[in-house]
Amino acid sequence: MDNLWSDDDARAAVAHYGPRGIGEDLALRVYTTRLLGGEPLLVQHGGGNTSVKTELTDLTGTPVEAMCVKGSGWDMALIEPPGLPAMRLESVRPLLALDALSDEDMVNAQRASLLDSTSPNPSVEALLHAFLPHKFVDHTHAAAVLAVTDQPDGEEICAEVFGDRAALVPYIMPGFALAKKAQEVSAANPDAEGLILLKHGIFSFGETAREAYERMIGLVALAEERLKEGNKPVFVPAKLPESVAPASAVAPILRGCAAIPLAPSDGRYTRWIVAHRTSPAILDYVNGKDLMRYGQVGVVTPDHSIRTKGLPLIVPPPESGLIDAFKTAAQEAFEGFAKSYAAYFDRHNARQEMPRKRLDTAPRVVLVPGMGLFALGKSAKDAAVVADLAETTISVITDAEAIGRFETIDEADLFEIEYWSLEQAKLGKAAEKPLARHIVLVTGGAGAIGQATGRAFAAEGAEVVLADLNGDAAKEAASGFGGLGIACDVTDRDSVQEAFDDVCKGLGGVDIVVSNAGAAWQGRIGTVSDAILRESFELNFFAHQTVAQCAVRVMEAQDTGGVLLFNASKQAVNPGRDFGPYGLPKAATMLLAKQYALDYGGQGIRSNAVNADRIRSGLLTDNMIKERAKARGLSEDDYMGGNLLGREVTADDVAQAFVSLSLARKTTGATLTVDGGNIAAALR
Ligand code: ZN
């Protein structure tokens, strides 16, 4: 573990925050909190906290003995002074005299002690910081420390590794009781540099930010030294199939198995975004003969459980060519997981004074021998966090097994954490947007309609991938709303298949496909060349068919329905003179949408089309608008608004039509006009 302290950086932090009214103590607290937070082997995703005791002044100018402690919701790597709310020490220190304090009373006392009532909630470990006498207190869940303490004889190993430099605190779940115990252990060991919280993590402290930080690094280095002694080959490989199916085929099956039906009659499910991770270290772990033992022990530190659940699901390896057999086996494994999770809940809930509300029964981490790990989250960001924690878990357990045997807190303690109201509060209760957890692929994604459609779906909470012939333009456009962009030539089946494979590998599958790519060819139908007509059919009909075929294959693997949306022009219904080469394939595409509605309705896959007209885009350029308006003796505005409503139709209007069709759960086989009213193109 490298010591990253730099006098220059420390001075720079003080100089940066000073003019903003932030004292040296807090400025240095921010500096070393960031140092700790930036190292994933110490801290990941909200799993650690820091504090400093300092003097502040209240509104009257009276000095206040305060403690600035990490607030919940802040990431240590990016922390700023408002992420370390100040508590009045005189109002929380006396709590130490109490024998017990409920979680609710503790949170209330912490909030009531804040100097600024708008601050975030202080960390659930704030009282532990407050009860310690030291000025700077640092807390991490360092991977190396976890690997030495997560052992049947973790206490003896830690005593030997840390000696007098760190005192040992038995496992107690975070909260008032742990804060009291840590204070007691610290008081009995006044010369210790820190505390090892068995099966949880490590605290270090000091009179200066530098001392507390360097003690953390020094203590973690002791654990790392001890791990170097573990050099036995850890995992004996299990016998695996000669070749396994690709992740792009496996992810949609897992995603479908994990989906929880809400109201199957209208096709609603709690869906998941799936992140796949693999590496030599992950493969060694998931391919081990004893995976069912070491992989089913539990979490490496308690607070992971709120994101990863206590145990991962292990499914059999997917032999290539036998994907149907894998799907059946995976379904059984997910059902088994749900049953055993429900039984775990019932077992421990029965002991609670206040009955808890059971969380969903889907796993968050799925281990697949031969392939690696799959992490499930409510968004791509969330799935990545779960995947990070799962990777850390694998690394800690690998190290723990190399020096002994991985062991963690027992099931009852795990339940206390997983169903602890204060931990649940960390997950946020904001209502989800209507298309959250949905994966949307838009072809022709870099064009005006494609971009607007991507933006509109992202605004409804969806994970959006823009696919375009110009991959860079798609990436650029998608970055504007947090989506992904990929290159795809929709007239090339391999390219389309590759795009779907990428989306499945990256996000887990696909729920909504907007087949939008198109281009206009002109020509008088009696004389137009076959080449032009066929070229137009390639893009304006066959490409839609290729995209839809690839889409339904993924949707069938997921078994959770799906939505196909086609961009069919007004030309499909009301042809324009000399636009035959464009209108003919579009008319076929409108029928294609209906054919998919017919053939796939039984599987809950809906298929609809949008009939737009006169949208400023690559198809209808500013020059074309100028010419056409001139030819009709109209102003450009009058030409663009030449419809029954007299209103120009925009790419955003078309995008909204796609979104509304994707939400219309009882509509399939429909064509929706978005043209401001064009009676000759009105469908019955
Ligand atoms: Zn902790």
XYZ file of C-alpha atoms and ligand atoms in Angstrom:
685
model
C 0.000 0.000 0.000
C 1.666 3.182 -1.164
C 1.842 6.210 1.086
C 0.575 9.021 -1.149
C 0.971 11.871 1.350
C 2.507 14.933 -0.271
C 3.417 18.110 1.631
C 2.838 20.110 -1.540
C -0.647 18.696 -2.079
C -1.515 19.197 1.589
C -0.417 22.836 1.419
C -2.336 23.260 -1.830
C -5.517 21.949 -0.164
C -5.128 24.436 2.697
C -4.470 27.268 0.239
C -7.450 26.231 -1.904
C -10.023 26.048 0.873
C -8.689 28.853 3.089
C -10.139 31.733 1.052
C -13.480 29.873 1.067
C -13.649 30.117 4.860
C -12.549 26.513 5.466
C -10.001 26.089 8.241
C -6.785 24.081 7.960
C -8.154 21.112 9.923
C -11.080 20.570 7.569
C -9.001 21.300 4.457
C -6.511 18.587 5.424
C -9.385 16.300 6.382
C -10.729 16.671 2.845
C -7.254 16.054 1.410
C -6.548 12.738 3.167
C -10.168 11.574 2.863
C -9.693 11.853 -0.894
C -6.381 9.984 -0.701
C -8.112 7.111 1.089
C -11.203 7.218 -1.118
C -9.151 7.097 -4.303
C -7.675 3.685 -3.444
C -10.165 0.865 -4.172
C -8.167 -1.545 -2.009
C -9.066 0.686 0.976
C -12.504 2.091 0.254
C -15.245 1.385 -2.259
C -18.597 2.999 -2.909
C -19.473 4.587 0.397
C -17.762 1.939 2.543
C -15.600 4.030 4.856
C -15.584 7.318 6.712
C -13.356 9.918 8.321
C -13.628 12.732 10.846
C -11.756 15.624 12.404
C -12.383 17.368 15.711
C -11.905 21.087 15.390
C -13.087 24.442 16.653
C -15.750 26.297 14.682
C -17.816 29.320 15.542
C -21.592 29.607 15.625
C -23.630 32.542 14.318
C -22.899 34.621 17.404
C -19.177 34.097 17.001
C -19.027 31.776 19.994
C -16.430 29.007 19.599
C -17.933 25.522 19.286
C -16.083 22.251 19.828
C -17.124 20.404 16.700
C -16.507 17.198 14.800
C -16.713 17.176 11.001
C -17.575 13.629 9.961
C -18.347 12.080 6.592
C -21.987 12.518 5.658
C -23.953 9.755 4.025
C -24.280 9.902 0.273
C -20.788 11.329 -0.271
C -18.022 9.452 -2.056
C -14.719 9.790 -0.183
C -12.744 10.070 -3.417
C -14.651 13.202 -4.434
C -15.482 14.676 -1.040
C -15.790 18.423 -0.466
C -16.219 20.252 2.853
C -20.068 20.100 2.734
C -19.664 16.294 2.665
C -18.273 16.451 6.204
C -21.137 17.893 8.285
C -20.171 19.487 11.607
C -21.657 18.111 14.839
C -21.487 19.789 18.275
C -19.374 17.417 20.327
C -20.898 18.649 23.589
C -24.289 17.345 22.491
C -23.178 13.865 21.395
C -20.342 12.991 23.794
C -22.646 12.613 26.835
C -24.462 9.794 24.998
C -21.527 7.553 25.919
C -22.964 7.332 29.436
C -26.104 5.583 28.162
C -26.351 1.787 28.273
C -28.278 1.580 25.033
C -29.631 3.853 22.337
C -32.031 2.909 19.558
C -30.988 3.546 15.967
C -33.780 6.070 15.548
C -32.767 7.984 18.695
C -29.140 7.876 17.579
C -29.945 9.349 14.152
C -32.102 11.991 15.798
C -29.383 12.929 18.297
C -26.853 13.161 15.465
C -29.099 15.399 13.392
C -29.981 17.557 16.378
C -26.269 18.161 16.987
C -25.613 19.582 13.504
C -24.404 23.165 13.217
C -26.104 23.397 9.840
C -29.558 21.864 9.719
C -29.340 21.351 5.950
C -26.314 19.030 6.225
C -26.564 15.412 5.101
C -26.983 12.772 7.807
C -23.675 12.086 9.569
C -22.300 8.581 8.928
C -23.893 5.712 10.869
C -20.445 5.308 12.443
C -20.306 8.987 13.568
C -20.684 8.226 17.288
C -17.715 5.859 17.123
C -15.649 8.779 15.813
C -17.090 11.144 18.431
C -16.335 8.853 21.381
C -12.662 8.457 20.408
C -10.387 11.154 21.875
C -8.196 11.511 18.770
C -8.325 14.563 16.557
C -8.213 12.755 13.187
C -9.967 9.395 12.774
C -9.886 7.345 9.549
C -11.967 4.247 8.794
C -11.680 1.906 5.806
C -12.659 -1.602 4.786
C -9.147 -2.370 3.497
C -9.115 -5.586 1.454
C -5.887 -6.866 3.042
C -7.234 -6.333 6.567
C -10.452 -8.151 5.671
C -8.469 -11.110 4.286
C -6.610 -11.550 7.584
C -9.594 -10.976 9.871
C -12.168 -13.000 7.875
C -10.789 -16.271 9.258
C -11.966 -18.781 11.870
C -8.908 -17.723 13.912
C -8.956 -14.118 12.660
C -8.527 -12.741 16.159
C -5.271 -14.679 16.763
C -3.944 -13.813 13.300
C -4.686 -10.117 13.847
C -3.091 -10.154 17.304
C 0.037 -11.608 15.720
C -0.002 -9.310 12.648
C -0.733 -5.994 14.363
C 0.717 -6.626 17.841
C 0.432 -3.555 20.049
C -0.004 -1.246 17.095
C -3.727 -1.974 16.780
C -6.275 -3.106 19.357
C -8.948 -5.637 18.420
C -12.694 -4.968 18.626
C -15.002 -8.003 18.426
C -17.662 -8.022 15.744
C -20.681 -5.922 16.668
C -22.920 -4.385 14.045
C -22.369 -0.638 13.474
C -24.371 1.689 15.682
C -24.321 2.756 19.317
C -23.168 -0.582 20.792
C -20.146 -0.745 18.482
C -19.284 2.908 19.195
C -19.295 2.207 22.935
C -17.236 -0.969 22.576
C -14.643 0.714 20.339
C -14.258 3.520 22.881
C -13.766 0.980 25.664
C -11.104 -0.948 23.686
C -9.353 2.258 22.672
C -9.302 3.564 26.250
C -7.721 0.302 27.419
C -5.027 0.600 24.695
C -4.094 4.289 24.712
C -0.905 3.762 22.710
C -2.500 1.912 19.787
C -2.373 3.524 16.339
C -5.715 2.079 15.408
C -8.418 -0.506 15.893
C -9.133 -3.673 13.947
C -12.880 -4.264 13.815
C -12.954 -8.014 13.367
C -14.763 -9.136 10.213
C -15.519 -5.497 9.383
C -12.543 -3.176 8.811
C -9.971 -0.881 10.379
C -9.735 2.487 12.142
C -6.581 4.559 12.496
C -6.165 7.825 14.373
C -3.691 10.593 15.023
C -3.124 14.144 16.136
C -2.633 15.246 12.531
C -4.216 14.312 9.222
C -0.856 12.967 8.124
C -0.385 10.823 11.213
C -3.823 9.188 10.959
C -3.379 8.607 7.230
C 0.136 7.183 7.496
C -0.914 4.919 10.340
C -3.716 3.562 8.134
C -1.236 2.847 5.342
C 1.270 1.325 7.793
C -1.285 -0.974 9.425
C -2.685 -2.112 6.077
C 0.902 -2.833 4.947
C 1.281 -5.217 7.923
C -1.751 -7.168 6.700
C -0.350 -7.179 3.167
C 2.948 -8.579 4.453
C 1.101 -11.376 6.207
C -0.803 -12.226 3.009
C 2.478 -12.636 1.137
C 3.144 -15.699 3.285
C 0.109 -17.367 1.706
C 1.565 -18.899 -1.401
C -0.209 -22.207 -1.700
C -2.124 -22.690 -4.976
C -5.524 -21.627 -3.841
C -8.187 -23.016 -6.118
C -8.106 -26.462 -7.671
C -9.861 -26.169 -11.042
C -13.133 -28.010 -11.595
C -13.810 -29.961 -14.774
C -15.447 -27.581 -17.244
C -16.908 -27.959 -20.745
C -14.337 -27.598 -23.523
C -15.890 -24.364 -24.678
C -18.508 -22.143 -23.093
C -21.191 -20.023 -24.749
C -20.376 -16.329 -25.256
C -21.351 -13.752 -22.627
C -23.653 -12.107 -25.183
C -25.796 -15.263 -25.215
C -25.632 -15.913 -21.474
C -26.364 -12.405 -20.168
C -29.919 -12.121 -21.605
C -30.814 -15.520 -20.128
C -29.573 -14.478 -16.680
C -31.295 -11.114 -17.031
C -34.571 -12.825 -17.899
C -34.261 -15.294 -15.019
C -33.676 -12.424 -12.575
C -36.634 -10.321 -13.793
C -39.460 -10.228 -11.298
C -42.994 -10.200 -12.776
C -45.018 -7.280 -11.429
C -48.138 -7.594 -13.496
C -47.485 -10.156 -16.218
C -50.845 -9.409 -17.783
C -49.517 -6.056 -18.966
C -45.889 -7.055 -19.394
C -44.373 -5.243 -16.429
C -41.337 -6.678 -14.689
C -38.697 -5.455 -12.273
C -35.815 -5.683 -14.720
C -32.079 -5.509 -14.121
C -29.119 -4.069 -15.901
C -26.358 -6.665 -15.988
C -22.601 -6.012 -15.904
C -20.224 -8.797 -16.899
C -16.693 -8.987 -15.489
C -13.979 -11.470 -16.175
C -10.209 -11.672 -15.605
C -7.693 -14.426 -14.852
C -8.251 -13.901 -11.103
C -12.049 -14.012 -11.443
C -11.824 -17.147 -13.604
C -9.508 -18.925 -11.121
C -12.109 -18.230 -8.471
C -15.295 -19.214 -10.349
C -13.614 -22.252 -11.930
C -12.545 -23.682 -8.576
C -13.733 -27.172 -7.636
C -14.760 -25.927 -4.178
C -16.603 -22.815 -5.364
C -19.771 -24.075 -3.670
C -17.912 -23.870 -0.347
C -15.805 -20.690 -0.400
C -18.244 -18.908 -2.726
C -21.200 -19.499 -0.414
C -19.807 -18.298 2.905
C -20.959 -14.679 2.866
C -19.872 -11.063 2.539
C -16.304 -9.906 3.208
C -17.531 -6.862 5.175
C -21.096 -6.373 6.401
C -22.130 -3.266 4.489
C -21.605 -4.992 1.121
C -24.746 -6.991 1.851
C -27.091 -4.114 1.086
C -25.774 -4.069 -2.479
C -24.681 -7.660 -3.124
C -27.031 -9.589 -0.798
C -25.381 -12.079 1.511
C -24.578 -14.737 -1.068
C -24.052 -14.852 -4.823
C -25.939 -17.298 -7.022
C -23.785 -19.952 -8.673
C -25.104 -21.396 -11.954
C -23.656 -24.294 -13.979
C -21.274 -23.479 -16.851
C -23.028 -22.826 -20.192
C -21.626 -25.339 -22.646
C -21.433 -23.849 -26.103
C -24.098 -25.258 -28.409
C -26.253 -26.286 -25.437
C -27.739 -22.907 -24.560
C -31.268 -24.259 -24.060
C -30.033 -26.713 -21.451
C -28.217 -23.832 -19.762
C -31.406 -21.763 -19.725
C -33.333 -24.556 -17.987
C -30.546 -25.048 -15.457
C -30.290 -21.290 -14.850
C -34.044 -20.971 -14.300
C -33.914 -23.749 -11.705
C -30.941 -22.115 -10.011
C -32.727 -18.736 -9.793
C -35.850 -20.397 -8.402
C -33.717 -22.180 -5.823
C -32.053 -18.895 -4.860
C -35.413 -17.153 -4.441
C -36.719 -19.987 -2.235
C -33.660 -20.068 -0.047
C -33.545 -16.264 0.251
C -37.202 -16.233 1.317
C -36.482 -18.969 3.864
C -33.508 -16.990 5.230
C -35.755 -13.964 5.618
C -38.503 -15.923 7.371
C -36.000 -17.588 9.715
C -34.612 -14.311 10.979
C -37.639 -12.091 10.648
C -39.468 -14.376 13.080
C -37.065 -13.219 15.809
C -37.630 -9.493 15.226
C -39.706 -7.336 17.539
C -40.619 -5.155 14.573
C -41.315 -7.368 11.546
C -39.292 -6.292 8.495
C -40.452 -6.012 4.925
C -38.799 -8.615 2.733
C -36.675 -7.291 -0.116
C -36.891 -8.847 -3.584
C -35.552 -12.377 -3.932
C -33.310 -11.844 -6.984
C -29.559 -12.335 -6.574
C -27.257 -9.365 -7.234
C -24.189 -11.384 -8.160
C -24.199 -14.474 -10.374
C -21.025 -16.562 -10.651
C -20.684 -18.593 -13.837
C -17.828 -21.112 -14.067
C -15.895 -20.682 -17.288
C -17.188 -17.137 -17.726
C -16.742 -14.904 -14.692
C -19.235 -12.855 -12.745
C -22.438 -11.050 -13.691
C -23.648 -8.205 -11.472
C -27.247 -6.973 -11.390
C -28.294 -3.416 -10.625
C -31.171 -1.047 -11.216
C -29.025 1.008 -13.594
C -25.760 0.562 -15.461
C -24.050 2.639 -12.778
C -25.537 0.551 -10.004
C -24.591 -2.728 -11.732
C -20.998 -1.465 -12.032
C -20.912 -0.742 -8.279
C -22.164 -4.264 -7.533
C -19.571 -5.671 -9.957
C -16.786 -3.694 -8.214
C -17.838 -5.078 -4.838
C -18.055 -8.606 -6.265
C -14.526 -8.283 -7.665
C -13.251 -7.095 -4.284
C -15.040 -10.001 -2.635
C -13.275 -12.435 -4.962
C -9.895 -10.851 -4.266
C -10.390 -10.866 -0.470
C -11.642 -14.469 -0.408
C -8.768 -15.572 -2.664
C -6.261 -14.004 -0.251
C -8.092 -15.355 2.784
C -8.092 -18.902 1.370
C -4.383 -18.619 0.578
C -3.494 -18.132 4.255
C -6.275 -20.209 5.820
C -10.007 -20.456 5.307
C -12.459 -17.650 4.572
C -15.051 -17.126 7.283
C -17.360 -14.203 7.953
C -20.132 -13.030 10.274
C -22.936 -15.505 10.809
C -26.297 -15.454 9.108
C -28.110 -13.753 12.000
C -25.592 -10.883 12.008
C -25.870 -10.638 8.248
C -29.653 -10.312 8.509
C -29.294 -7.544 11.089
C -27.219 -5.521 8.624
C -29.186 -6.305 5.481
C -32.458 -5.361 7.164
C -31.085 -2.517 9.268
C -33.207 0.556 8.691
C -30.151 2.817 8.617
C -28.515 0.756 5.870
C -31.736 0.590 3.888
C -31.863 4.381 4.029
C -28.589 4.505 2.079
C -30.242 2.940 -0.937
C -32.520 5.898 -1.599
C -36.239 5.642 -2.005
C -36.883 7.943 -4.950
C -39.621 6.626 -7.248
C -38.184 5.182 -10.426
C -38.904 6.687 -13.822
C -41.259 4.676 -16.081
C -38.491 3.231 -18.261
C -35.826 2.801 -15.582
C -34.104 -0.624 -15.862
C -35.038 -0.817 -19.577
C -32.392 -1.128 -22.295
C -33.121 0.720 -25.521
C -31.254 0.404 -28.819
C -31.821 3.096 -31.461
C -30.490 2.627 -34.994
C -29.662 5.668 -37.083
C -28.750 7.034 -33.677
C -26.594 9.930 -34.827
C -29.301 11.501 -37.008
C -31.750 14.147 -35.830
C -34.560 11.695 -35.006
C -32.160 9.099 -33.557
C -30.558 11.608 -31.190
C -33.899 13.053 -30.124
C -35.230 9.539 -29.537
C -32.211 8.577 -27.432
C -32.602 11.718 -25.351
C -36.323 11.128 -24.863
C -35.839 7.522 -23.678
C -32.981 8.528 -21.377
C -35.244 11.191 -19.861
C -37.667 8.384 -18.967
C -34.895 6.561 -17.120
C -33.826 4.056 -19.798
C -30.284 2.928 -20.562
C -29.869 3.997 -24.183
C -27.492 2.796 -26.880
C -27.301 4.782 -30.112
C -26.098 2.699 -33.059
C -25.006 4.465 -36.215
C -22.897 3.935 -39.310
C -20.807 6.732 -37.828
C -19.865 5.244 -34.457
C -17.993 8.332 -33.287
C -20.986 10.560 -33.970
C -23.199 8.092 -32.078
C -20.811 8.117 -29.093
C -20.662 11.881 -29.116
C -24.455 12.213 -29.277
C -25.049 9.586 -26.570
C -22.540 11.150 -24.204
C -24.887 14.154 -24.032
C -27.428 12.122 -22.022
C -25.253 9.453 -20.396
C -25.892 6.775 -23.031
C -23.577 4.620 -25.120
C -22.765 4.888 -28.812
C -21.673 2.102 -31.146
C -20.862 1.712 -34.836
C -23.298 -0.394 -36.827
C -24.063 -0.842 -40.517
C -27.683 -1.955 -40.458
C -27.431 -3.324 -44.016
C -24.763 -5.809 -42.887
C -26.170 -8.709 -40.860
C -22.840 -9.414 -39.124
C -22.526 -5.802 -38.097
C -26.076 -5.808 -36.678
C -25.446 -9.060 -34.821
C -22.247 -7.612 -33.398
C -24.095 -4.511 -32.202
C -26.680 -6.632 -30.381
C -23.885 -8.794 -28.926
C -22.145 -5.659 -27.641
C -25.326 -4.374 -26.022
C -25.966 -7.769 -24.396
C -22.377 -8.005 -23.152
C -22.375 -4.424 -21.883
C -25.845 -4.095 -20.369
C -27.333 -7.596 -20.318
C -29.916 -7.549 -23.113
C -32.428 -5.319 -24.812
C -36.064 -4.385 -24.150
C -36.922 -1.737 -26.717
C -35.508 -1.442 -30.227
C -36.161 1.635 -32.329
C -35.382 0.660 -35.916
C -34.919 4.141 -37.246
C -32.031 4.167 -39.742
C -33.157 5.135 -43.235
C -32.382 7.287 -46.256
C -34.418 8.648 -49.166
C -33.846 7.692 -52.796
C -35.743 9.384 -55.589
C -36.610 8.320 -59.115
C -39.591 8.107 -61.437
C -40.864 4.596 -60.956
C -41.129 3.820 -64.705
C -37.506 4.597 -65.385
C -35.675 4.244 -62.067
C -32.829 1.725 -62.161
C -33.133 -1.586 -60.397
C -29.931 -0.752 -58.577
C -31.458 2.295 -56.877
C -34.640 0.483 -55.968
C -32.736 -2.473 -54.557
C -30.348 -0.230 -52.649
C -33.287 1.532 -51.048
C -34.917 -1.802 -50.194
C -31.674 -2.890 -48.505
C -31.731 0.033 -46.092
C -35.419 0.900 -45.856
C -36.772 -2.635 -45.618
C -34.217 -5.464 -45.226
C -32.188 -3.618 -42.584
C -35.360 -3.233 -40.473
C -35.949 -6.962 -40.856
C -32.361 -7.806 -39.818
C -32.562 -5.519 -36.782
C -35.935 -6.940 -35.762
C -34.734 -10.540 -36.168
C -31.722 -9.931 -33.941
C -33.946 -8.099 -31.437
C -36.546 -10.834 -31.036
C -33.808 -13.440 -30.546
C -32.569 -11.525 -27.480
C -36.126 -10.839 -26.296
C -36.965 -14.551 -26.528
C -33.864 -15.397 -24.476
C -35.050 -12.961 -21.780
C -38.698 -14.145 -21.840
C -39.899 -10.752 -20.612
C -41.628 -9.477 -23.755
C -40.214 -6.471 -25.561
C -40.990 -3.597 -27.866
C -40.142 -3.154 -31.563
C -40.609 0.313 -33.013
C -40.157 1.115 -36.700
C -39.728 4.448 -38.367
C -42.065 4.183 -41.349
C -42.482 7.372 -43.279
C -45.689 9.057 -44.351
C -44.508 7.815 -47.782
C -45.639 4.325 -46.759
C -49.260 5.486 -46.894
C -49.337 8.591 -49.022
C -46.664 8.307 -51.702
C -44.987 11.401 -53.074
C -44.395 11.865 -56.786
C -41.018 10.400 -57.850
C -40.454 9.036 -54.334
C -41.306 5.443 -55.221
C -37.861 4.100 -54.389
C -38.333 5.454 -50.853
C -42.060 4.821 -50.334
C -42.159 1.224 -51.565
C -39.751 -0.300 -49.019
C -41.258 1.913 -46.280
C -44.692 0.476 -47.102
C -43.200 -2.995 -46.775
C -41.646 -1.979 -43.429
C -45.044 -0.810 -42.137
C -46.379 -4.268 -42.950
C -43.271 -5.779 -41.366
C -44.196 -4.114 -38.085
C -47.640 -5.726 -38.274
C -46.155 -9.133 -39.126
C -43.978 -9.014 -36.000
C -46.998 -7.932 -33.958
C -48.835 -10.999 -35.254
C -46.040 -13.561 -34.979
C -44.642 -12.444 -31.590
C -47.701 -11.101 -29.730
C -47.998 -14.420 -27.919
C -44.601 -13.805 -26.323
C -45.511 -10.333 -25.148
C -43.430 -8.645 -27.838
C -45.218 -5.572 -29.179
C -44.480 -4.086 -32.575
C -45.547 -0.646 -33.735
C -44.574 1.968 -36.293
C -44.423 5.738 -36.438
C -45.477 7.579 -39.562
C -43.729 10.918 -39.473
C -43.621 13.623 -42.104
C -41.562 16.687 -42.895
C -38.934 16.601 -40.131
C -35.727 18.626 -40.450
C -33.102 15.867 -40.679
C -30.560 14.222 -42.950
C -33.508 13.113 -45.074
C -34.943 16.594 -45.400
C -32.082 19.061 -45.421
C -32.315 22.836 -45.141
C -31.507 23.115 -48.848
C -34.325 20.766 -49.813
C -36.722 22.740 -47.641
C -35.648 25.951 -49.374
C -36.163 24.475 -52.848
C -39.530 22.920 -52.075
C -40.885 26.008 -50.376
C -39.780 28.062 -53.393
C -41.355 25.624 -55.867
C -44.687 25.988 -54.039
C -44.372 29.737 -53.633
C -44.365 29.395 -49.844
C -42.167 30.682 -47.075
C -40.032 27.993 -45.433
C -42.128 28.190 -42.266
C -45.369 27.840 -44.212
C -43.931 24.856 -46.071
C -42.788 23.117 -42.867
C -46.117 23.852 -41.184
C -48.109 22.774 -44.252
C -50.393 20.386 -42.387
C -53.872 20.447 -40.862
C -52.678 21.952 -37.594
C -50.326 24.378 -39.298
C -47.520 23.360 -36.951
C -44.014 22.246 -37.818
C -43.314 18.694 -36.661
C -39.917 18.200 -34.964
C -37.603 15.289 -34.260
C -38.604 15.636 -30.597
C -42.255 15.063 -31.557
C -41.272 11.830 -33.306
C -39.162 10.812 -30.294
C -42.144 11.346 -27.988
C -44.263 9.139 -30.260
C -41.715 6.313 -29.891
C -41.672 6.750 -26.116
C -45.457 6.779 -25.851
C -45.780 3.643 -27.985
C -43.252 1.891 -25.771
C -45.408 2.770 -22.740
C -48.726 1.806 -24.386
C -48.746 -1.704 -22.977
C -51.929 -2.816 -24.746
C -51.019 -1.473 -28.191
C -49.434 -3.572 -30.911
C -49.657 -3.637 -34.693
C -50.366 0.104 -34.710
C -49.032 2.891 -36.897
C -49.017 6.313 -35.258
C -49.023 9.424 -37.416
C -46.807 12.326 -36.346
C -47.340 14.764 -39.175
C -49.446 17.650 -37.864
C -52.389 16.177 -39.764
C -52.155 14.881 -43.317
C -55.544 13.454 -44.207
C -54.225 11.551 -47.213
C -51.780 9.749 -44.918
C -54.303 9.178 -42.113
C -54.753 5.501 -41.353
C -58.029 4.014 -40.380
Zn -17.336 0.301 8.388
